[in-house]
């Protein structure tokens, strides 16, 4: 696997803080998101690289391994475990080809000498295969209901059941779909991260949804009814007389599905934005002036 400079991809220094990494990723992810660049294959590839860089550098443990082992960071545990075993073997009087002091370019040779060199198969240690990382891009509407989907990873088709309510950035582990094990060891896992684009009028906070709707001045003053779009259809709201701009109402159970909680939903919070008319007729102006005089008297 070729070396990828994740710091360069995010445009940050190797001494960057976690906050600086997050800020750089969010800025570039917005710029190269497929919804912003429909049909742009270069932007799509750049977006994938950004997600990969964020998965590594945005995780302190992964970043530590990457800084030490470079392109072979996913083999870090295997390297260190093999080194411990070789040291223990040497301390017990066995002979070992390993003498320490490996540079980053030596890891592939080290791996080959440890697990593919001379000696019987019974003397070789077994190690679990490396985990694979992938990103699945979905729209908010696509995670409102549980659905099945087939994805292709490294030429393998994987049938998934995506639970309703999965969140942006959430990672699920699919056991046994990672790299092949070493010397008959178990396969690694696939770590699938969800990138969920919100192209709706709703703001999501876990299972709760928030939406601002316009309310005309007359209904705000006199009260009345208002038809509002929820995520799964329209509802009719009763508006109390004298409703102020910024007033909020809660529609219980009209939010987003709760992850892996069947038939449980969050709430929908509606905030009213009272709209003041700007193009009044002469008669309307006269009426408002009369109201003003009555109110001030």
Tab-separated table of C-alpha atoms in Angstrom, residues 47-288:
chain	number	residue	atom	x	y	z
A	47	UNK	CA	-13.846	13.629	-0.226
A	48	UNK	CA	-12.979	9.950	0.300
A	49	UNK	CA	-9.351	10.854	1.042
A	50	UNK	CA	-10.478	13.508	3.527
A	51	UNK	CA	-12.664	10.995	5.367
A	52	UNK	CA	-9.795	8.507	5.459
A	53	UNK	CA	-7.410	11.159	6.789
A	54	UNK	CA	-9.924	12.197	9.440
A	55	UNK	CA	-10.474	8.594	10.551
A	56	UNK	CA	-6.737	8.267	11.179
A	57	UNK	CA	-5.670	11.693	12.445
A	58	UNK	CA	-8.950	12.445	14.207
A	59	UNK	CA	-8.445	9.405	16.432
A	60	UNK	CA	-5.555	9.986	18.887
A	61	UNK	CA	-4.661	6.285	19.047
A	62	UNK	CA	-4.686	5.861	15.267
A	63	UNK	CA	-2.703	9.078	14.857
A	64	UNK	CA	-0.035	7.816	17.256
A	65	UNK	CA	0.320	4.604	15.241
A	66	UNK	CA	0.383	6.508	11.949
A	67	UNK	CA	3.090	8.886	13.188
A	68	UNK	CA	5.221	5.906	14.208
A	69	UNK	CA	4.584	3.379	11.437
A	70	UNK	CA	3.476	5.493	8.458
A	71	UNK	CA	1.687	3.518	5.753
A	72	UNK	CA	1.860	0.374	7.905
A	73	UNK	CA	0.078	1.955	10.877
A	74	UNK	CA	-2.769	-0.588	10.706
A	75	UNK	CA	-0.230	-3.352	11.376
A	76	UNK	CA	1.093	-1.586	14.489
A	77	UNK	CA	-0.397	-4.049	16.970
A	78	UNK	CA	0.947	-7.014	15.013
A	79	UNK	CA	4.435	-5.500	14.817
A	80	UNK	CA	4.583	-4.737	18.500
A	81	UNK	CA	3.155	-8.096	19.494
A	82	UNK	CA	5.663	-9.875	17.242
A	83	UNK	CA	8.483	-7.851	18.729
A	84	UNK	CA	7.428	-8.836	22.257
A	85	UNK	CA	7.258	-12.495	21.280
A	86	UNK	CA	10.685	-12.383	19.673
A	87	UNK	CA	12.193	-10.749	22.734
A	88	UNK	CA	10.617	-13.376	24.978
A	89	UNK	CA	11.926	-16.099	22.673
A	90	UNK	CA	15.434	-14.605	22.810
A	91	UNK	CA	15.319	-14.347	26.601
A	92	UNK	CA	14.494	-18.052	26.773
A	93	UNK	CA	17.625	-18.940	24.834
A	94	UNK	CA	16.152	-19.120	21.353
A	95	UNK	CA	17.770	-17.575	18.324
A	96	UNK	CA	16.082	-14.663	16.619
A	97	UNK	CA	16.732	-12.727	13.460
A	98	UNK	CA	15.235	-9.609	14.992
A	99	UNK	CA	17.585	-7.136	16.603
A	100	UNK	CA	15.405	-4.021	16.874
A	101	UNK	CA	16.138	-0.611	15.441
A	102	UNK	CA	13.829	-0.879	12.448
A	103	UNK	CA	13.148	2.230	10.403
A	104	UNK	CA	9.788	2.945	8.808
A	105	UNK	CA	10.976	1.469	5.496
A	106	UNK	CA	11.966	-1.802	7.172
A	107	UNK	CA	8.512	-2.792	8.387
A	108	UNK	CA	7.526	-4.721	5.259
A	109	UNK	CA	10.784	-6.693	5.364
A	110	UNK	CA	10.341	-7.241	9.091
A	111	UNK	CA	6.842	-8.539	8.554
A	112	UNK	CA	8.072	-10.946	5.883
A	113	UNK	CA	10.954	-12.243	7.973
A	114	UNK	CA	8.748	-12.754	11.007
A	115	UNK	CA	5.928	-14.578	9.271
A	116	UNK	CA	7.199	-15.768	5.911
A	117	UNK	CA	10.773	-16.764	6.612
A	118	UNK	CA	12.371	-20.123	7.265
A	119	UNK	CA	11.084	-22.604	9.823
A	120	UNK	CA	8.095	-24.854	10.122
A	121	UNK	CA	4.551	-23.573	9.996
A	122	UNK	CA	4.045	-24.649	13.574
A	123	UNK	CA	6.605	-22.077	14.709
A	124	UNK	CA	4.834	-19.176	13.061
A	125	UNK	CA	2.590	-16.916	15.108
A	126	UNK	CA	-0.942	-16.265	13.909
A	127	UNK	CA	-2.226	-12.735	13.739
A	128	UNK	CA	-5.586	-11.226	13.017
A	129	UNK	CA	-5.931	-9.447	9.680
A	130	UNK	CA	-6.014	-5.676	9.508
A	131	UNK	CA	-9.289	-3.775	9.798
A	132	UNK	CA	-10.582	-1.982	6.715
A	133	UNK	CA	-12.151	1.467	6.845
A	134	UNK	CA	-14.867	2.635	4.476
A	135	UNK	CA	-17.363	5.485	4.289
A	136	UNK	CA	-20.985	5.145	3.185
A	137	UNK	CA	-22.632	8.354	2.009
A	138	UNK	CA	-26.371	8.692	2.604
A	139	UNK	CA	-29.008	11.398	2.772
A	140	UNK	CA	-30.959	12.072	5.952
A	141	UNK	CA	-34.111	10.690	4.328
A	142	UNK	CA	-32.347	7.371	3.735
A	143	UNK	CA	-31.805	6.727	7.440
A	144	UNK	CA	-35.314	7.630	8.555
A	145	UNK	CA	-36.374	4.024	8.022
A	146	UNK	CA	-34.452	0.777	8.392
A	147	UNK	CA	-33.384	-0.421	4.973
A	148	UNK	CA	-31.211	-3.070	3.365
A	149	UNK	CA	-28.380	-2.129	1.049
A	150	UNK	CA	-25.579	-3.902	-0.770
A	151	UNK	CA	-22.140	-2.296	-0.823
A	152	UNK	CA	-18.972	-3.472	-2.552
A	153	UNK	CA	-15.707	-3.425	-0.613
A	154	UNK	CA	-12.529	-4.748	-2.241
A	155	UNK	CA	-14.570	-6.651	-4.800
A	156	UNK	CA	-16.821	-8.282	-2.195
A	157	UNK	CA	-20.552	-7.599	-2.021
A	158	UNK	CA	-21.779	-7.051	1.520
A	159	UNK	CA	-25.483	-7.107	2.320
A	160	UNK	CA	-26.214	-4.624	5.104
A	161	UNK	CA	-29.203	-3.774	7.219
A	162	UNK	CA	-28.911	-0.078	8.050
A	163	UNK	CA	-30.889	0.661	11.232
A	164	UNK	CA	-33.124	3.715	11.243
A	165	UNK	CA	-31.681	6.604	13.214
A	166	UNK	CA	-28.009	6.015	12.458
A	167	UNK	CA	-26.060	9.256	12.971
A	168	UNK	CA	-23.581	11.200	10.894
A	169	UNK	CA	-20.054	10.048	11.690
A	170	UNK	CA	-21.253	6.882	13.421
A	171	UNK	CA	-19.125	3.786	12.831
A	172	UNK	CA	-20.415	0.226	12.780
A	173	UNK	CA	-18.207	-2.868	12.745
A	174	UNK	CA	-18.873	-5.666	10.263
A	175	UNK	CA	-17.025	-8.684	11.555
A	176	UNK	CA	-14.817	-10.709	9.247
A	177	UNK	CA	-14.832	-8.365	6.240
A	178	UNK	CA	-11.357	-6.924	6.793
A	179	UNK	CA	-7.943	-8.149	5.663
A	180	UNK	CA	-6.890	-11.771	5.582
A	181	UNK	CA	-5.326	-13.163	8.736
A	182	UNK	CA	-1.611	-13.891	8.908
A	183	UNK	CA	-0.537	-17.535	9.042
A	184	UNK	CA	-4.140	-18.704	9.332
A	185	UNK	CA	-5.185	-16.028	11.808
A	186	UNK	CA	-8.747	-14.620	11.791
A	187	UNK	CA	-9.817	-11.982	9.313
A	188	UNK	CA	-10.008	-8.345	10.353
A	189	UNK	CA	-13.230	-6.359	10.461
A	190	UNK	CA	-14.737	-3.658	8.275
A	191	UNK	CA	-15.270	-0.364	10.089
A	192	UNK	CA	-17.983	1.431	8.170
A	193	UNK	CA	-18.507	5.128	8.870
A	194	UNK	CA	-21.693	6.917	7.843
A	195	UNK	CA	-21.498	10.304	6.155
A	196	UNK	CA	-25.062	11.636	6.263
A	197	UNK	CA	-25.901	14.745	4.277
A	198	UNK	CA	-28.803	16.789	5.631
A	199	UNK	CA	-30.546	18.289	2.618
A	200	UNK	CA	-33.814	18.859	4.461
A	201	UNK	CA	-35.386	21.850	6.222
A	202	UNK	CA	-34.837	20.187	9.578
A	203	UNK	CA	-31.961	20.476	11.998
A	204	UNK	CA	-31.182	17.192	13.702
A	205	UNK	CA	-29.882	16.680	17.221
A	206	UNK	CA	-29.772	12.922	17.794
A	207	UNK	CA	-33.440	11.883	17.730
A	208	UNK	CA	-34.904	15.401	18.014
A	209	UNK	CA	-35.674	17.580	15.019
A	210	UNK	CA	-35.929	21.363	14.837
A	211	UNK	CA	-37.622	23.483	12.208
A	212	UNK	CA	-38.441	27.170	11.781
A	213	UNK	CA	-41.694	28.007	9.991
A	214	UNK	CA	-43.046	31.345	8.835
A	215	UNK	CA	-46.195	32.683	10.488
A	216	UNK	CA	-48.099	35.576	8.994
A	217	UNK	CA	-48.783	38.569	11.222
A	218	UNK	CA	-52.541	38.231	11.143
A	219	UNK	CA	-52.540	34.615	12.308
A	220	UNK	CA	-49.985	35.486	14.984
A	221	UNK	CA	-52.254	38.261	16.295
A	222	UNK	CA	-55.673	36.645	15.890
A	223	UNK	CA	-54.758	32.970	16.156
A	224	UNK	CA	-55.755	30.288	13.687
A	225	UNK	CA	-54.444	27.147	12.049
A	226	UNK	CA	-51.220	26.352	10.214
A	227	UNK	CA	-50.237	23.350	8.093
A	228	UNK	CA	-46.688	22.210	8.876
A	229	UNK	CA	-44.529	19.622	7.102
A	230	UNK	CA	-43.027	17.023	9.442
A	231	UNK	CA	-40.530	14.391	8.371
A	232	UNK	CA	-43.291	11.876	7.643
A	233	UNK	CA	-46.161	14.059	6.456
A	234	UNK	CA	-48.210	17.156	7.178
A	235	UNK	CA	-49.872	18.117	10.455
A	236	UNK	CA	-52.300	20.889	11.336
A	237	UNK	CA	-51.314	23.136	14.218
A	238	UNK	CA	-53.529	25.443	16.243
A	239	UNK	CA	-51.882	28.826	16.667
A	240	UNK	CA	-52.824	30.734	19.795
A	241	UNK	CA	-53.779	34.402	19.476
A	242	UNK	CA	-50.899	36.697	20.332
A	243	UNK	CA	-48.159	34.247	19.354
A	244	UNK	CA	-44.764	35.926	19.435
A	245	UNK	CA	-41.966	35.503	16.916
A	246	UNK	CA	-39.533	32.920	18.296
A	247	UNK	CA	-42.227	31.025	20.179
A	248	UNK	CA	-41.675	27.268	20.105
A	249	UNK	CA	-44.056	24.315	20.182
A	250	UNK	CA	-43.186	20.643	20.636
A	251	UNK	CA	-44.738	17.889	18.559
A	252	UNK	CA	-44.138	14.766	20.620
A	253	UNK	CA	-42.996	11.707	18.708
A	254	UNK	CA	-42.659	13.589	15.415
A	255	UNK	CA	-38.870	13.645	15.463
A	256	UNK	CA	-36.315	11.124	14.195
A	257	UNK	CA	-36.242	7.400	15.013
A	258	UNK	CA	-34.207	6.452	18.074
A	259	UNK	CA	-31.287	4.265	16.951
A	260	UNK	CA	-32.065	0.561	17.470
A	261	UNK	CA	-35.189	1.387	19.533
A	262	UNK	CA	-38.120	0.090	17.539
A	263	UNK	CA	-41.117	2.437	17.308
A	264	UNK	CA	-39.426	5.090	19.458
A	265	UNK	CA	-39.060	8.598	18.086
A	266	UNK	CA	-37.705	11.894	19.264
A	267	UNK	CA	-39.707	15.122	19.215
A	268	UNK	CA	-40.110	17.845	16.609
A	269	UNK	CA	-39.682	21.422	17.821
A	270	UNK	CA	-41.328	24.103	15.703
A	271	UNK	CA	-40.157	27.699	16.067
A	272	UNK	CA	-42.417	30.432	14.685
A	273	UNK	CA	-40.947	33.299	12.681
A	274	UNK	CA	-43.615	36.002	12.453
A	275	UNK	CA	-43.470	37.801	9.118
A	276	UNK	CA	-44.368	41.494	9.051
A	277	UNK	CA	-46.085	42.525	5.777
A	278	UNK	CA	-44.038	44.952	3.685
A	279	UNK	CA	-46.412	45.883	0.862
A	280	UNK	CA	-49.492	47.378	2.492
A	281	UNK	CA	-52.345	49.049	0.646
A	282	UNK	CA	-53.410	52.540	1.672
A	283	UNK	CA	-56.466	51.095	3.391
A	284	UNK	CA	-54.331	48.617	5.349
A	285	UNK	CA	-52.035	51.420	6.448
A	286	UNK	CA	-55.031	53.419	7.634
A	287	UNK	CA	-56.288	50.468	9.642
A	288	UNK	CA	-52.903	49.970	11.273
